[in-house]
Coordinates of C-alpha atoms in Angstrom, one line a residue:
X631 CA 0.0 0.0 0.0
X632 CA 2.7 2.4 0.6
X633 CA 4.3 1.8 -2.6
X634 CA 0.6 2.4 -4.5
X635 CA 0.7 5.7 -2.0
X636 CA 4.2 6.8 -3.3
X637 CA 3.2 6.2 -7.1
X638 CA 0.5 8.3 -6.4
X639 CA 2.2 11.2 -4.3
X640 CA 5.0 11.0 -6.9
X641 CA 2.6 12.7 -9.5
X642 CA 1.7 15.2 -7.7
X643 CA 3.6 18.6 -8.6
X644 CA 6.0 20.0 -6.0
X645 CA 6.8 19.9 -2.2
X646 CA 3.9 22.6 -1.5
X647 CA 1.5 19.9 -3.4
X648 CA 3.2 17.0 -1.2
X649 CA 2.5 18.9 1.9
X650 CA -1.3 19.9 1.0
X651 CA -1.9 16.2 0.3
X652 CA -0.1 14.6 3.4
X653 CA -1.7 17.3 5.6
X654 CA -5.1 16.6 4.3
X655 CA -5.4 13.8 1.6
X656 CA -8.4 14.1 -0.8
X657 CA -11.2 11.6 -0.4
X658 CA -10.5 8.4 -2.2
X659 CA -7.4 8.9 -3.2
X660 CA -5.2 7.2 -0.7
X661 CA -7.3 6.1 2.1
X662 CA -5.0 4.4 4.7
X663 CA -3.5 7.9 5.0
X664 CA -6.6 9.7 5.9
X665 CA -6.7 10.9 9.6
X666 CA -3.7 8.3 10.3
X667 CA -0.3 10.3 11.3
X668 CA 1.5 7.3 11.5
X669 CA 0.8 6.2 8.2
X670 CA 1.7 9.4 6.8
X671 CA 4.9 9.7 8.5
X672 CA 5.8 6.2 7.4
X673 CA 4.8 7.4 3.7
X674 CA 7.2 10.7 4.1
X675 CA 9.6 8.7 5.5
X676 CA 9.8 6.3 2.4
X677 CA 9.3 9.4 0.1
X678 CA 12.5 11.6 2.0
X679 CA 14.5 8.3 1.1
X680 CA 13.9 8.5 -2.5
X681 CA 14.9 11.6 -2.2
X682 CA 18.0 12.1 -0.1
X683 CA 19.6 9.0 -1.2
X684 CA 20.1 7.2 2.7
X685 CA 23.3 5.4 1.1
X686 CA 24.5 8.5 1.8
X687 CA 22.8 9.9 5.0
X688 CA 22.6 8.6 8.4
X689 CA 19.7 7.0 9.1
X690 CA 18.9 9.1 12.7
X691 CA 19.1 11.9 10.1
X692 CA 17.1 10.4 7.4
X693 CA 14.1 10.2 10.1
X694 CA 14.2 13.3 11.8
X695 CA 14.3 15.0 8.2
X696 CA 11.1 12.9 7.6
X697 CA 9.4 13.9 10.9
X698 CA 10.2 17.4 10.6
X699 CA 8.8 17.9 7.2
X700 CA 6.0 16.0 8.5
X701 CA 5.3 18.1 11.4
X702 CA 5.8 21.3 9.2
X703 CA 3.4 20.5 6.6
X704 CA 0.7 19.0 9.0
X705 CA 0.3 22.6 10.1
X706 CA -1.3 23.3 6.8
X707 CA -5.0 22.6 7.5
X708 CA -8.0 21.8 5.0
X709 CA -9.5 24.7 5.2
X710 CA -6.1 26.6 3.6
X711 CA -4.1 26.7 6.4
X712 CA -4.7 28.2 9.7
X713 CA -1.9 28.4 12.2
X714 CA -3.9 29.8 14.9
X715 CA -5.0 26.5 15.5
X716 CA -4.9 25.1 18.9
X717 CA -4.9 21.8 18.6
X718 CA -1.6 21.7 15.6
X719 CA 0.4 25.0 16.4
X720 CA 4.4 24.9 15.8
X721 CA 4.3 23.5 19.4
X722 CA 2.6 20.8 19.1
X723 CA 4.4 20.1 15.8
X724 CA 7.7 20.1 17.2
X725 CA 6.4 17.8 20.4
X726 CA 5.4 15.3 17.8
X727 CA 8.6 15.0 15.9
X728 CA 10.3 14.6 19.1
X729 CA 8.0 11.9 19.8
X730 CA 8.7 10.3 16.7
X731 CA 12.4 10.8 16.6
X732 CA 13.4 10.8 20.8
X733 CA 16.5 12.6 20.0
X734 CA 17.1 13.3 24.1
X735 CA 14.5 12.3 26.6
X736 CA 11.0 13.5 26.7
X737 CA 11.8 16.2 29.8
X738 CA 14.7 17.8 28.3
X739 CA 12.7 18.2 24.4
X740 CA 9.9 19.7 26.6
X741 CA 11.6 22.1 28.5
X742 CA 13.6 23.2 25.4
X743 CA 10.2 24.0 23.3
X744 CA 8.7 25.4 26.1
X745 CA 12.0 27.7 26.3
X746 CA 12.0 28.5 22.9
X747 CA 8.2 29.3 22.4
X748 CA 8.5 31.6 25.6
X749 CA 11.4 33.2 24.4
X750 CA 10.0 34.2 21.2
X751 CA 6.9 35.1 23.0
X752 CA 9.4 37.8 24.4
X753 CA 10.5 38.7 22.1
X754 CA 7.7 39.4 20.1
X755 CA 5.9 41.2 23.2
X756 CA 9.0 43.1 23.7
X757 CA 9.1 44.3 20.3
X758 CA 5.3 45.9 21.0
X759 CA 6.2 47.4 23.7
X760 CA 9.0 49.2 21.8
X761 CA 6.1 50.6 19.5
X762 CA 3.3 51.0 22.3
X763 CA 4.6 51.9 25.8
X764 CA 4.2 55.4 26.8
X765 CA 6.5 55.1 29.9
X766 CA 10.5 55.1 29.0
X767 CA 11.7 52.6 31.4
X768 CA 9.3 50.3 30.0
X769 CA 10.4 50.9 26.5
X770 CA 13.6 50.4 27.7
X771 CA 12.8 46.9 29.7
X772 CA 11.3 46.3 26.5
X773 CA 14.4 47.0 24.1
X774 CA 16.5 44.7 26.7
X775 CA 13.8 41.8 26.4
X776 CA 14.3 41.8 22.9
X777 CA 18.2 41.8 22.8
X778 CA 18.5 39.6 25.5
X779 CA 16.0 36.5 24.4
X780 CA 17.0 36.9 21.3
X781 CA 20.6 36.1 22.2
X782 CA 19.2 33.4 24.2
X783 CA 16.8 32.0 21.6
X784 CA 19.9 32.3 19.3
X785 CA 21.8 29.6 21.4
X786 CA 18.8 27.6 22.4
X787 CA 18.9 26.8 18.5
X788 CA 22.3 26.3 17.9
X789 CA 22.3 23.4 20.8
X790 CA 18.7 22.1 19.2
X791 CA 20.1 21.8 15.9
X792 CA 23.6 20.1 17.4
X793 CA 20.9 17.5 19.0
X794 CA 18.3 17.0 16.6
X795 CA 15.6 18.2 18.6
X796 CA 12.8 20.1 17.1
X797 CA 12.0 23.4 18.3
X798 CA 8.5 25.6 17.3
X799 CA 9.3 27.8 14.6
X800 CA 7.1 30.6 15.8
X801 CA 4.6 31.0 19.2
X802 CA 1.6 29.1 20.3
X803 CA -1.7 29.5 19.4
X804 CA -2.3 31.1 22.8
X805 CA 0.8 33.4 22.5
X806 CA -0.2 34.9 19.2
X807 CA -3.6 35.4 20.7
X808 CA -2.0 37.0 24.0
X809 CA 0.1 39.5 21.3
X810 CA -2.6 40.2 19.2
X811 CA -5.1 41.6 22.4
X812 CA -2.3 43.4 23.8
X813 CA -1.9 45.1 20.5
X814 CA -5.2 46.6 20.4
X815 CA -4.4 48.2 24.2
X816 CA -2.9 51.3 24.8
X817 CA -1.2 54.2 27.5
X818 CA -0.9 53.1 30.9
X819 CA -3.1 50.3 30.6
X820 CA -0.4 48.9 28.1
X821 CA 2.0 49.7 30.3
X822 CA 0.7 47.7 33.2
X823 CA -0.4 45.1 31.1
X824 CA 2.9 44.7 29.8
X825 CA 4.8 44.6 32.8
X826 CA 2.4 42.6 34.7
X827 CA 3.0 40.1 32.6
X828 CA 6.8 40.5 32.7
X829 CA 6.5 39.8 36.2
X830 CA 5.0 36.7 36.1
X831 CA 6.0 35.4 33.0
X832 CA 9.8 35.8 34.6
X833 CA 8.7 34.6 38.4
X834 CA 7.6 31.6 36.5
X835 CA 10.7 31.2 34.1
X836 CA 13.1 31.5 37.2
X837 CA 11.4 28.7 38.7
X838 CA 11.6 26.3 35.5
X839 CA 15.3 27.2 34.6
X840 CA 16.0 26.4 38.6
X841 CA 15.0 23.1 38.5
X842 CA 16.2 22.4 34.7
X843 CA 19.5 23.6 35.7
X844 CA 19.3 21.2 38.6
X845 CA 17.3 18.7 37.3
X846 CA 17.7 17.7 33.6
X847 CA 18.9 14.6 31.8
X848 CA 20.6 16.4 29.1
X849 CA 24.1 18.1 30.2
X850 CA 24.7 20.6 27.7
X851 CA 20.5 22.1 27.9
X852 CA 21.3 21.3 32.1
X853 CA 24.1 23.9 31.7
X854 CA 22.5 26.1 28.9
X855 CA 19.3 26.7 31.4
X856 CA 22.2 27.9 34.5
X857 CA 23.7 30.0 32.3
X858 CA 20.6 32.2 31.7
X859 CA 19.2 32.2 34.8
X860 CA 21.0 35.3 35.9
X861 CA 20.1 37.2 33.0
X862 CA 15.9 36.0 34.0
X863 CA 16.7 37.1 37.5
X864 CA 18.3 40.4 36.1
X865 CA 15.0 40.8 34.2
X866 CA 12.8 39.5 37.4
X867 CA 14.2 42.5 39.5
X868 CA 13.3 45.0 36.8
X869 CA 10.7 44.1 36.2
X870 CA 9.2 44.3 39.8
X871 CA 10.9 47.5 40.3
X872 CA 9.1 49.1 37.3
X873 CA 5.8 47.4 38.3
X874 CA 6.5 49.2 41.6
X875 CA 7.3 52.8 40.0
X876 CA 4.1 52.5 37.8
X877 CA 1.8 52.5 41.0
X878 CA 3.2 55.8 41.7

């Protein structure tokens, strides 16, 4: 059957075709692949081969290229493609290629997407504030958020990519929700928005880095997450002090 599948899938034109059909095959074409993602990734999987010539290419590499594209395209949905979507965001996408591939164990994967979608999150939160915040030490908090995550995102990916893990190219569904209501807010009740959520966003951080600095399987994501805990705390304190200034 999965050769009858990849005689089929090999007519149609392009990878943008491939990953419209994977992510939502049309009725009666190939039905063991319909609303089966094992199926499909087994299918990719045989098609990525054809392609990359495994002779040639490890096979631990062979499968996480197959999983990844597979998670990428499956964000495509039937209705052309919504990636607001709770229940398939990049998050969910990158959990299930590190499902399928298990390139460290399942605690340190999850605490480096959860890392890396709530570093962009601050990124992209900070960079609003830039444009919105009427109050300069916020804009400044801002401007730091955004050149410090970054820097740490920057790293986050370099280690992913040494490892093979796979890491949400942009937010959540709930972060790109959170972003777009604080866009429509403005003046001090940005301002407090904004930095009320600093405050907890980093009270919670501290306390996940803590324990994944103590805690984690993985040495070099163990020692990534202590080395940016003093640069959360830094951010902690300022935030709280500005929170502080703002009830003034």
């Amino acid at each position: 059957m999965v050769q009858v599948a990849f005689v089929k899938l090999r007519r149609i034109n392009g990878f943008q075709g491939l990953a419209r059909y994977l992510s939502c095959p049309e009725p009666g074409m190939v039905p063991f692949l319909q609303n089966n993602r094992r199926k499909r990734y087994d299918t990719l999987l045989l098609i990525t081969s054809q392609i990359v010539k495994p002779k040639r290419v490890q096979m631990k590499k062979l499968t996480f290229f197959a999983a990844t594209l597979l998670a990428a395209w499956m964000l495509q949905a039937c209705n052309g493609g919504n990636t607001n979507a709770k229940h398939e965001d990049a998050v969910d996408s990158a959990q299930a290629v590190n499902k399928e591939t298990a390139p460290v164990d399942k605690e340190s994967s999850d605490f480096a997407i959860e890392a890396a979608n709530g570093g962009m999150m601050e990124v992209e939160a900070g960079k609003l504030a830039q444009e919105k915040a009427t109050n300069q030490r916020v804009k400044d908090f801002a401007a730091m958020m955004v050149r410090d995550h970054s820097k740490a995102n920057d790293e986050l990916k370099g280690l992913a990519q040494s490892k093979n893990i796979a890491l949400p190219d942009s937010v959540s569904g709930d972060a790109k929700d959170h972003i777009d209501k604080m866009s429509k807010m403005s003046g001090k009740d940005f301002d407090k928005h904004y930095i009320d959520m600093m405050v907890d966003d980093h009270d919670k951080d501290v306390d996940k880095f803590e324990k994944a600095s103590g805690n984690l399987s993985d040495p070099d994501l163990k020692t990534w997450a202590g080395n940016t805990l003093p640069t959360l705390r830094a951010h902690q304190d300022s935030a709280k002090a500005i929170k502080e200034s703002l009830k003034k």
